[in-house]
Coordinates of C-alpha atoms in Angstrom, one line a residue:
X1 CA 123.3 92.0 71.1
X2 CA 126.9 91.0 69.7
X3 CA 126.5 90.3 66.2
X4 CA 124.1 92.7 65.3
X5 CA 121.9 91.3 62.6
X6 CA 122.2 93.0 59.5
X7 CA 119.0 93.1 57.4
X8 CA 121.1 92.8 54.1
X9 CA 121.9 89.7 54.8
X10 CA 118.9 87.9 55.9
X11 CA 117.5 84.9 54.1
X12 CA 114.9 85.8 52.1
X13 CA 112.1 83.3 54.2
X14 CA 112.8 85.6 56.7
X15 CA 111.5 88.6 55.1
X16 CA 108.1 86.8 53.9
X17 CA 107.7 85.5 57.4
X18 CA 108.1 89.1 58.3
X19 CA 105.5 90.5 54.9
X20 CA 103.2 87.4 56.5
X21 CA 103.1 88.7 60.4
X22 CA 103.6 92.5 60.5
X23 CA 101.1 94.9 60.8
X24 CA 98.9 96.6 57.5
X25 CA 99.8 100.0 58.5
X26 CA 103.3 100.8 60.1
X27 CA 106.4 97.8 59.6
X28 CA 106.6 96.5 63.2
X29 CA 105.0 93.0 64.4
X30 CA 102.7 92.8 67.3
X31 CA 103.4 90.9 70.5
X32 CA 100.5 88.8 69.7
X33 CA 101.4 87.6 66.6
X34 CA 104.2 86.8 67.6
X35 CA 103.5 84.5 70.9
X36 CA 101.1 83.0 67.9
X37 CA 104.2 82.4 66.0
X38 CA 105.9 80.4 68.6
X39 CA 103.2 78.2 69.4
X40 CA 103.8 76.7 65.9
X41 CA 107.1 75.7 66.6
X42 CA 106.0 73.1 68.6
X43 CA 109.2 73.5 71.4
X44 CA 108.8 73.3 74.7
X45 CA 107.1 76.2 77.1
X46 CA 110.9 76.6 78.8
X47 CA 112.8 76.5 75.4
X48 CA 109.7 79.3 74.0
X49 CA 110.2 81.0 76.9
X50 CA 113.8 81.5 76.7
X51 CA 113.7 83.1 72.9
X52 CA 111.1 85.7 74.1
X53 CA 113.8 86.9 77.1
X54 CA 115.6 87.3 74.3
X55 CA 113.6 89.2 72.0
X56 CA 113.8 92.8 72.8
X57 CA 109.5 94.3 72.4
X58 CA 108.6 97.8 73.2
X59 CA 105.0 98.9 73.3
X60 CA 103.6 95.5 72.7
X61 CA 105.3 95.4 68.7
X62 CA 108.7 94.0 67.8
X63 CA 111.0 95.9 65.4
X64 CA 111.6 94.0 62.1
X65 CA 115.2 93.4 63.2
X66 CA 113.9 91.7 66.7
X67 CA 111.7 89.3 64.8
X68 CA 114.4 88.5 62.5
X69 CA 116.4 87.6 65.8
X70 CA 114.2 85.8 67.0
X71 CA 113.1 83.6 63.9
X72 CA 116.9 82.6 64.1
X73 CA 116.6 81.8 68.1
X74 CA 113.8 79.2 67.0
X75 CA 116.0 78.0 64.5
X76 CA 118.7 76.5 66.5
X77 CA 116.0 75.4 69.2
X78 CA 114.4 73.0 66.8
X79 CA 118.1 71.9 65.8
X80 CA 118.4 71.1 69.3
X81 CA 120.3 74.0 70.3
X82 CA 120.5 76.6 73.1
X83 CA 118.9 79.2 71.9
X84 CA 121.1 81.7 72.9
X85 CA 122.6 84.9 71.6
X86 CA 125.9 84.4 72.1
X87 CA 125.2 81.0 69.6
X88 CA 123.6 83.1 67.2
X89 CA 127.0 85.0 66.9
X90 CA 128.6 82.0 65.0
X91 CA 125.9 81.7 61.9
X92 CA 125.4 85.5 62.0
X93 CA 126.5 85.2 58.1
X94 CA 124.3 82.4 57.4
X95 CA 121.5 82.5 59.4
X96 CA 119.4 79.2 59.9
X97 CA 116.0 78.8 58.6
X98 CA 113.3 78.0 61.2
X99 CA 110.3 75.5 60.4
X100 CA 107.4 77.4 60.1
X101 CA 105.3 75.9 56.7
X102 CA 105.0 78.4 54.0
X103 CA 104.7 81.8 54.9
X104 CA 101.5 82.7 53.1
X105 CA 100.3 80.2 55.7
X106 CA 100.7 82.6 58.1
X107 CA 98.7 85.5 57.5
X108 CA 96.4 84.4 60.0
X109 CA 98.2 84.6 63.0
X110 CA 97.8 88.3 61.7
X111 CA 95.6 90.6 64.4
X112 CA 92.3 90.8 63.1
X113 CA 90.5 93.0 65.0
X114 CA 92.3 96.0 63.4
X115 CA 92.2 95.4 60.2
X116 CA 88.6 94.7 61.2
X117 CA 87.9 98.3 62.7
X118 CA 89.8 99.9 59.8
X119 CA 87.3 98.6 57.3
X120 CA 84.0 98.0 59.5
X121 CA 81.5 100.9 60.7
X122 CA 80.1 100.2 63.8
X123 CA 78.1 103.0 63.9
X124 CA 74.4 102.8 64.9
X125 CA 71.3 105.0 63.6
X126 CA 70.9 106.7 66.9
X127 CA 74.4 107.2 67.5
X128 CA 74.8 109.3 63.7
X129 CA 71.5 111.2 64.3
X130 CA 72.9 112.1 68.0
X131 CA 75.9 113.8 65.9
X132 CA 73.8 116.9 65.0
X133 CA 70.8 118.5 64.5
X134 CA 71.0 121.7 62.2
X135 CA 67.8 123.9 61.4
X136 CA 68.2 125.6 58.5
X137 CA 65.5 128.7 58.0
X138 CA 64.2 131.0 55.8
X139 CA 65.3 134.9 55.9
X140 CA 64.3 136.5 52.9
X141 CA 65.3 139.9 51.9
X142 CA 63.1 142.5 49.8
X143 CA 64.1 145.8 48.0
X144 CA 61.3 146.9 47.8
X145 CA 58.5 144.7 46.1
X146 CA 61.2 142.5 44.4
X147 CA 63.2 139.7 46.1
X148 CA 67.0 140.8 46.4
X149 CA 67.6 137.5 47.4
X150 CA 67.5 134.7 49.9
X151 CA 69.1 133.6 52.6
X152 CA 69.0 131.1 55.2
X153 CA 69.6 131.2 58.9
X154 CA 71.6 127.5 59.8
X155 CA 71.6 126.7 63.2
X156 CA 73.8 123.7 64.8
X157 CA 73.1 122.0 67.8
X158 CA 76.1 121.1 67.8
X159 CA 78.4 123.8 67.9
X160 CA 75.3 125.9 69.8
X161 CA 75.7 128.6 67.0
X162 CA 73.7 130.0 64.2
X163 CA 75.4 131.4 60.9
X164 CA 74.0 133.0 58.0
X165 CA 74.2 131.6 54.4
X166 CA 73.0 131.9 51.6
X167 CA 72.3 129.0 48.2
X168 CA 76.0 130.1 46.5
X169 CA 77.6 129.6 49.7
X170 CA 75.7 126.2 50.1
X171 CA 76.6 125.5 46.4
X172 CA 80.5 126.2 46.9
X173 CA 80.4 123.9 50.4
X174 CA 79.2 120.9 47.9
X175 CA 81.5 122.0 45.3
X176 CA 84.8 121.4 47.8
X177 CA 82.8 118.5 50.0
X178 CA 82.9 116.6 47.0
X179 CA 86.5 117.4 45.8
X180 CA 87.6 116.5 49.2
X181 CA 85.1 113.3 49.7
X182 CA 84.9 112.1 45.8
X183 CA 84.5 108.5 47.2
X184 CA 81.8 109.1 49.5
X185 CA 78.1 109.8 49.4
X186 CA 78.0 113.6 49.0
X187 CA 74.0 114.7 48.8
X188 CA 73.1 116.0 45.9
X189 CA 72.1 119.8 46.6
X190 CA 68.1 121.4 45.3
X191 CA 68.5 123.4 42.1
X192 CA 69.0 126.8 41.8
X193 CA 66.3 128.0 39.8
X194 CA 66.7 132.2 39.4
X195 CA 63.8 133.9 41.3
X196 CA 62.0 136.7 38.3
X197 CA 59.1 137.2 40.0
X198 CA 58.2 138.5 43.4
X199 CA 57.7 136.1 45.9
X200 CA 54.0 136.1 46.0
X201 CA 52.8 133.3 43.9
X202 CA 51.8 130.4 45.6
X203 CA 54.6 128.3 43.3
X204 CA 57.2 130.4 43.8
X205 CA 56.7 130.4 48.0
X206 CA 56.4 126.2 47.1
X207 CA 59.7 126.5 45.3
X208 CA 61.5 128.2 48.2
X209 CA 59.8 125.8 51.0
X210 CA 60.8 122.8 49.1
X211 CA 64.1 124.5 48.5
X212 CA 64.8 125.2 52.4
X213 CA 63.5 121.9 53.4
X214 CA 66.0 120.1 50.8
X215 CA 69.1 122.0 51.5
X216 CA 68.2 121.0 55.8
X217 CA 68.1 117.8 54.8
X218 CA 71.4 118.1 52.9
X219 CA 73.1 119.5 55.8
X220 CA 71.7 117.2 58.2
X221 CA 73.1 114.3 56.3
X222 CA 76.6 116.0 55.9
X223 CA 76.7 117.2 60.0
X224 CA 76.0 113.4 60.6
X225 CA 78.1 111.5 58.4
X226 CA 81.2 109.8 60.7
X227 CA 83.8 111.1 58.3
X228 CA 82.4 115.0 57.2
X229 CA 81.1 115.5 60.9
X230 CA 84.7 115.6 61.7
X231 CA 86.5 117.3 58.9
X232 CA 87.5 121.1 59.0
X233 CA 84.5 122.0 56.1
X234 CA 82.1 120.7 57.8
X235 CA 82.6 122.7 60.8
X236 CA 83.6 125.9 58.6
X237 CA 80.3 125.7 56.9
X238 CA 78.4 125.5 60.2
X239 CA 80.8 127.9 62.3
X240 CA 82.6 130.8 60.3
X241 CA 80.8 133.9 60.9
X242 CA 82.8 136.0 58.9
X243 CA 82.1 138.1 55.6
X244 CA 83.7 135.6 52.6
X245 CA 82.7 131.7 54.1
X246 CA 83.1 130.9 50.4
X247 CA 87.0 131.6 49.9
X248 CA 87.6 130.1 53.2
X249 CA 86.2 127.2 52.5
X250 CA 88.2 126.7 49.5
X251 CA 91.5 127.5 51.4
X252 CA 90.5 124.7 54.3
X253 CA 90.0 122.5 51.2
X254 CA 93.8 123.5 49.3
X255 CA 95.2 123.0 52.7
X256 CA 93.6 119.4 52.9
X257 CA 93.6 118.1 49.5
X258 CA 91.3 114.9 48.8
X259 CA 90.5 112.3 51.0
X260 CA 93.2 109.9 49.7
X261 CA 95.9 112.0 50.5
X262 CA 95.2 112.8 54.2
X263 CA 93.6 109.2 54.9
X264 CA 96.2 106.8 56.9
X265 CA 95.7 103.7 55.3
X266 CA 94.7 104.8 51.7
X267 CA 97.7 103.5 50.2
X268 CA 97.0 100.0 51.8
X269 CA 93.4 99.8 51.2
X270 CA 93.8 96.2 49.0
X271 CA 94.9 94.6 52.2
X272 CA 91.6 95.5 53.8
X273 CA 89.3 94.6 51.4
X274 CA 87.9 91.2 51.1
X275 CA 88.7 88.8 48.4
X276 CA 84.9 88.8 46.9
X277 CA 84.5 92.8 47.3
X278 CA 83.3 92.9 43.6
X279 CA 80.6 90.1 44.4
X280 CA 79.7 91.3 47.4
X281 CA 79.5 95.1 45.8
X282 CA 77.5 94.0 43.4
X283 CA 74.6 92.1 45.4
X284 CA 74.6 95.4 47.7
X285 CA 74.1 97.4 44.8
X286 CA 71.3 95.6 43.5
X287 CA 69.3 95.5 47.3
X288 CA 69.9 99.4 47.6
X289 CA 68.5 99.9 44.2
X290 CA 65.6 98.0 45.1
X291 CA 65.4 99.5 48.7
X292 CA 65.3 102.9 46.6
X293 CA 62.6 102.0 44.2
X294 CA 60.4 101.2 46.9
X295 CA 61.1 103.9 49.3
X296 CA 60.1 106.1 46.0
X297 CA 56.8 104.6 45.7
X298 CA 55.8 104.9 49.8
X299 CA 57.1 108.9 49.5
X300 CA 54.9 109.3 46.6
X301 CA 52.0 107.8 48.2
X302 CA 52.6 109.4 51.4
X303 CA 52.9 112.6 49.9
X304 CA 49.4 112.0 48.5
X305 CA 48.1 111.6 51.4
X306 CA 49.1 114.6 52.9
X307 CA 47.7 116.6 49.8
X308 CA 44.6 114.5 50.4
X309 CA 44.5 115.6 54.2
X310 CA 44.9 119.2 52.9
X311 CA 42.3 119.3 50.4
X312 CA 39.9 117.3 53.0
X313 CA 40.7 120.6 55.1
X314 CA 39.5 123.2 52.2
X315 CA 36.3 120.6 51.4
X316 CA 35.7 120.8 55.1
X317 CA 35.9 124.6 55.3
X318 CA 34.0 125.1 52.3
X319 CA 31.8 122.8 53.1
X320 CA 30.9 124.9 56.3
X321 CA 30.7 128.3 54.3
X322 CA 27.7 127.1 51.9
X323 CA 26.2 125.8 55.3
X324 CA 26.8 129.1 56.5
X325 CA 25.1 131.1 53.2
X326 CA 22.7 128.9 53.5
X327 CA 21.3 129.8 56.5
X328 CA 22.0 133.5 55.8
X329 CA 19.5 133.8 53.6
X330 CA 16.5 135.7 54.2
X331 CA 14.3 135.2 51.9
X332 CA 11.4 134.6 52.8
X333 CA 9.3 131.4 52.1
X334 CA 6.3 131.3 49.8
X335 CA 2.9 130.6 51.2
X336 CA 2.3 127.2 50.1
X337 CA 5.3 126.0 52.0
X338 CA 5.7 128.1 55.4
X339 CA 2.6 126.1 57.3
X340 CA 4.2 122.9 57.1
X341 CA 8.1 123.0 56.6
X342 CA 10.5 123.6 59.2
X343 CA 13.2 125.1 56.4
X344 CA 12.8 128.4 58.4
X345 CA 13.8 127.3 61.7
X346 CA 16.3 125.0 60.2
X347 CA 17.7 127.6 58.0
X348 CA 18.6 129.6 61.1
X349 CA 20.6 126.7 62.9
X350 CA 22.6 126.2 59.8
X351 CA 24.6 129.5 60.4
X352 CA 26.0 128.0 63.5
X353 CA 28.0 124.9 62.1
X354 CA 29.8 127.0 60.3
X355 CA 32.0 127.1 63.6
X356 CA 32.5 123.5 63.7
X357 CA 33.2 123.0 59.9
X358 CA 36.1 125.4 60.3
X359 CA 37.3 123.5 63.3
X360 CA 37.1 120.2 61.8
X361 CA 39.0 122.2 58.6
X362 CA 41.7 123.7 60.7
X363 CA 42.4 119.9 62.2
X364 CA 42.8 118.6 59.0
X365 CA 45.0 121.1 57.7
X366 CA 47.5 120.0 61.0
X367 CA 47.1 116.5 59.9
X368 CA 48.2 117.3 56.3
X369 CA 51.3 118.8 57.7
X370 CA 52.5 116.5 60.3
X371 CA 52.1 113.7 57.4
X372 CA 54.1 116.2 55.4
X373 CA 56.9 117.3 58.2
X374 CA 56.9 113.8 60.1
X375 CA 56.8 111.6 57.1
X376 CA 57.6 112.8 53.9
X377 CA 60.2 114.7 54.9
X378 CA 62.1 111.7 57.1
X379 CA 61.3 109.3 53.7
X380 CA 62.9 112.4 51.5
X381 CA 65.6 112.1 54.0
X382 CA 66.5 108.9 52.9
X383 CA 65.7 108.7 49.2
X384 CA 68.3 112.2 49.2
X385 CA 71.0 109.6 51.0
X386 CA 70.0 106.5 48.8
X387 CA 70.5 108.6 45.3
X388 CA 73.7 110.0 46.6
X389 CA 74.5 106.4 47.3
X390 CA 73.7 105.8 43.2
X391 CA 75.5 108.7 42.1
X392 CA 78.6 107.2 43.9
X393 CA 78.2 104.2 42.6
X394 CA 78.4 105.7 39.0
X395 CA 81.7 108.1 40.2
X396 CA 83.4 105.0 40.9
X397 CA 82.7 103.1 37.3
X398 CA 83.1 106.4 35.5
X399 CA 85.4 108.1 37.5
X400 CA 88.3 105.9 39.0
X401 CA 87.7 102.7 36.4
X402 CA 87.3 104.6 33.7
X403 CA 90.7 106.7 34.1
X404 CA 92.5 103.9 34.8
X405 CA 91.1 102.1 31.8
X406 CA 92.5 105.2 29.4
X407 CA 95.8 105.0 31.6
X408 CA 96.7 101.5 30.7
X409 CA 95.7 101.9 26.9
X410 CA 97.9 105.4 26.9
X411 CA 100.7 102.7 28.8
X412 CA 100.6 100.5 25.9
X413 CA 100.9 102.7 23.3
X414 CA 104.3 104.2 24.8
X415 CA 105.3 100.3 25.3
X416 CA 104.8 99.7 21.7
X417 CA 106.2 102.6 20.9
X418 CA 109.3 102.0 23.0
X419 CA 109.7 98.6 21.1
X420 CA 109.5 100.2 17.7
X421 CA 111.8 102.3 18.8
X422 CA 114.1 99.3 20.0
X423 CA 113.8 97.8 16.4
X424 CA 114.1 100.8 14.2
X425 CA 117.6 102.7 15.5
X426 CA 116.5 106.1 16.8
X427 CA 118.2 109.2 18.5
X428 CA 118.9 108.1 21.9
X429 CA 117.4 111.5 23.5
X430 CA 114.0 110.6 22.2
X431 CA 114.4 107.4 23.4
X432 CA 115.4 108.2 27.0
X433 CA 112.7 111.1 26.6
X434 CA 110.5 108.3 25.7
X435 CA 111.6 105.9 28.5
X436 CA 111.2 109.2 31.5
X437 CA 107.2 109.2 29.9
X438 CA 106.8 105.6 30.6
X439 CA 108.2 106.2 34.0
X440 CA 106.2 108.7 34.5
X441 CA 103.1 107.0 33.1
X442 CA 104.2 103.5 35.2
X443 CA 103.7 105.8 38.5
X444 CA 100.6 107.6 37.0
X445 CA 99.0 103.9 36.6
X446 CA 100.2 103.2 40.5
X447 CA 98.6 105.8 41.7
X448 CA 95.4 104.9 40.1
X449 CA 95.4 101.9 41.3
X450 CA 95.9 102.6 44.6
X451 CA 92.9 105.4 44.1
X452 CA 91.1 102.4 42.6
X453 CA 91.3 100.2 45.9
X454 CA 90.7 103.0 48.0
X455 CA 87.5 104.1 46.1
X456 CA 86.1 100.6 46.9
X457 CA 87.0 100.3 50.6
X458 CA 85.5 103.6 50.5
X459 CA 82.2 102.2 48.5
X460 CA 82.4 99.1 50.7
X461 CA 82.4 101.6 54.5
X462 CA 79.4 103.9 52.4
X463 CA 77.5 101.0 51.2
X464 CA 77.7 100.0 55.3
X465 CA 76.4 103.9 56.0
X466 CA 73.3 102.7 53.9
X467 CA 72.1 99.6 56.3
X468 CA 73.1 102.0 59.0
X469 CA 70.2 104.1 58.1
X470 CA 67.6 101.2 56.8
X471 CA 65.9 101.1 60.5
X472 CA 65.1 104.3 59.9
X473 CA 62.1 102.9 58.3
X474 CA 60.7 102.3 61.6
X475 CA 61.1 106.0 62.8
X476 CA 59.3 106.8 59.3
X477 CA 56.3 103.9 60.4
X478 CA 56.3 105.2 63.8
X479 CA 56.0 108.7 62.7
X480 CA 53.0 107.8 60.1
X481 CA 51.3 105.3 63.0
X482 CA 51.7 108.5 64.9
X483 CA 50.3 111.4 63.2
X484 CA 46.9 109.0 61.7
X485 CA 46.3 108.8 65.4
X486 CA 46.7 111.9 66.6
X487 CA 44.6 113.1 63.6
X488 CA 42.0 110.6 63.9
X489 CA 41.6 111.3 67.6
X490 CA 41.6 114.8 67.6
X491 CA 38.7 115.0 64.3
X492 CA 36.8 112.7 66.0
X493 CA 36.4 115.2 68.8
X494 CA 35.0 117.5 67.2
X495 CA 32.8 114.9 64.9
X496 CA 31.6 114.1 68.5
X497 CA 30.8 117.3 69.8
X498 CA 28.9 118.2 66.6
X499 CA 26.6 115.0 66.6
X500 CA 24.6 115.7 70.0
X501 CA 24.3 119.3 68.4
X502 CA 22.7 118.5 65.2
X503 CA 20.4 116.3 67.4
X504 CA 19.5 119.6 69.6
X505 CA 19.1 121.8 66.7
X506 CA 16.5 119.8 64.3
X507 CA 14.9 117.5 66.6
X508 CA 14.6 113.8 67.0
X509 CA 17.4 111.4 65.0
X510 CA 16.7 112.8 61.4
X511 CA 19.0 110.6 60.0
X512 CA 21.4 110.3 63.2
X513 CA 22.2 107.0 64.2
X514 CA 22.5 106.8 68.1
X515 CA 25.7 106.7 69.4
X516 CA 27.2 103.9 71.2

């Protein structure tokens, strides 16, 4: 238009209308807002309709400088004027202030939805264990008698490829997963533990099983997490099928830096987060930890149960052996007992059950380790996400907080400093080298702030990531329902089959109730 506006020379209510209305992440003002805008102006539909010809949009957002125009427009229309350009050319120095109430008032005519989305997860359960499905399996390697080492085969369903890694090359992936993601819940990884021995104890085959089945869990919970699914490690880890995975995956991570330096809005995190985020932190905090505590407790009595099912297997078995050397022997009886006692034909029947013991044994043994694989390992699953949860929780307090704590003391001490130096006449270089540090120092305590907010928008979207995965308590009940039946039906089977038998074999009930 004639008689550009120049933005120097604006009033300053004009800029906080602006502040008030724009968007959180880029400096133009959605369409929206501003047909919101308008309708506060009580004018008339023509009069509101004749600004917005005037007011130049493009992609559904209005430059600053068209809102400016256009807060002027709806200033001379509530003076009674036309609100017409070529008017606007005569108060283009002094431009008129519109009536619009205070402009803190007016933050909500702001879009919500956005800053909504930016903020809120609406992932589901299904939809995050959909992401991937990685198998991780044992390979081990032997020189000879001795373990060399071991190393695991990863398979992603994902990426339909399998990759070969071993624990250093796990531990290096967690090492630059949590440099890049220091405000997210990173999984803790299974220790080490150095392998002496050669793997044929029964503890050192329980380490490595519990070892395998802790890093799959690990890598499940990484491969399905909305933000590392995404990120170039991630897909490293699971895809790179060349000789040094390690040094490339500390390349991906120089190339990347942390989280808050690639992230779009982490420099405008405070205007997502909600006024009570500390409150509503804190009451979060305190459900998880009891959520955790419990889930502890039903792991450790599940896990009981399925040493329970495997020691019932090895009673069973043994059970069936001493049936079985019982009825081998071939002694043979002493006078005064073989008219009367049966023991000899009974003693020959007893050999047989043997069979059945083992069955009943081996069914056991399959219930132990569905209880193990189906529901210990899902409830393991979640106590590995809850802890990582806790251990964020404790980054953020003595991580972020506690730097920016030792920032603003180290602040102070220059400021005081600064004054002495004000009062007591110095050299002015190591004053001005004095003033440069608190410069420095000023941005230094900036940053950390910003890191600050962004560390609990990040804690607020993980916190979410928790009640994501709360249903899967019913997958975990489902699973347990599951396997007791399966179990049950499949012993009882056999319990069946053997009860006409030991009818057949010693005659009449002898102790057999009839069955129904």
């Amino acid at each position: 238009m004639a008689g550009e506006i120049n933005e120097g020379s604006v009033p300053a209510y004009y800029r906080e209308v602006y502040e008030a209305v724009r968007c959180r992440t880029d400096e133009r003002v959605q369409v929206e807002v501003f047909q919101r805008l308008l309708q506060r102006t009580d004018l008339s539909k023509a009069v509101l309709g004749q600004i917005a010809e005037h007011v130049d949009s493009t992609d559904g957002f209005l430059s600053k400088l068209s809102l400016y125009k256009a807060l002027a427009l709806i200033a001379l229309a509530q003076q009674g004027k036309q609100p017409s350009p070529k008017l606007l050319e005569n108060c283009i120095q002094e431009l008129p202030k519109p009536q619009l109430g205070e402009p803190k008032d007016l933050n909500a005519l702001r879009m919500q939805p956005a800053q909504e989305d930016a903020l809120m997860m609406s992932h589901t359960l299904d939809k995050l264990l959909l992401r991937d499905a990685v198998q991780v399996e044992l390979i081990p390697e032997k020189k000879g008698l001795f373990l060399k080492h071991v190393e695991y085969q990863v398979t992603s369903q994902r990426y339909k490829i399998s990759v070969y890694r071993r624990y250093s090359d796990f531990d290096v992936f967690h090492e630059v997963l949590l440099q890049r993601f220091a405000y997210r819940v990173v999984p803790a990884l299974p220790p080490k533990r150095m392998l002496k021995g050669v793997l044929t104890s029964v503890s050192e085959r329980e380490f490595i099983e519990g070892r395998r089945r802790a890093l799959g869990r690990f890598i499940n919970l990484v491969a399905r997490h909305p933000f590392f699914s995404e990120d170039e490690l991630v897909r490293t880890f699971l895809t790179f099928n060349g000789s040094d995975v390690q040094t490339k995956l500390r390349d991906a991570y120089k190339k990347t830096g942390d989280e808050f330096m690639t992230n779009r809005i982490a420099t405008q995190a405070k205007e997502y987060l909600p006024t009570d985020i500390q409150a509503q932190f804190s009451t979060s905090r305190e459900l998880i930890r009891n959520i955790h505590n419990s889930f502890h407790k039903l792991r450790d009595r599940a896990e009981k149960m399925a040493e329970r099912s495997k020691e019932n297997a090895t009673d069973l078995l043994m059970f069936g052996r001493e049936l079985s050397t019982l009825g081998s022997d071939a002694s043979p009886l002493p006078s005064l007992a073989s008219s009367q006692s049966t023991w000899g034909t009974l003693r020959q029947s007893l050999k047989s059950l043997s069979v059945e013991f083992a069955v009943l044994s081996d069914k056991a043994s399959q219930q132990g380790r569905r209880e193990e694989d189906d529901v210990v390992e899902k409830l393991n699953l979640f106590l590995d996400l809850l802890q990582s949860y806790r251990d964020l929780c404790e980054r953020h307090e003595k991580g972020v907080l506690h730097e920016h704590q030792r920032a603003l003391h180290k602040y102070g001490m220059m400021k005081r400093q600064m004054m002495s130096a004000t009062v007591q006449p110095k050299e002015q270089a190591s004053v001005e080298q004095l003033e440069s540090r608190i410069v420095q120092q000023e941005n230094a305590i900036q940053t950390m702030e910003l890191r600050n907010y962004f560390s609990l928008f990040c804690l607020h979207q993980e916190t979410q990531l928790i009640f994501t995965y709360l249903p899967i308590t019913s997958h975990i009940l489902g699973a347990f329902v599951n396997s007791q039946v399966q179990g049950h039906r499949e012993m009882g089977e056999v319990w069946n089959e053997l009860h006409p038998k030991l009818g057949c074999l010693f005659g009449g009930n002898n102790g057999l109730k009839p069955t129904l």
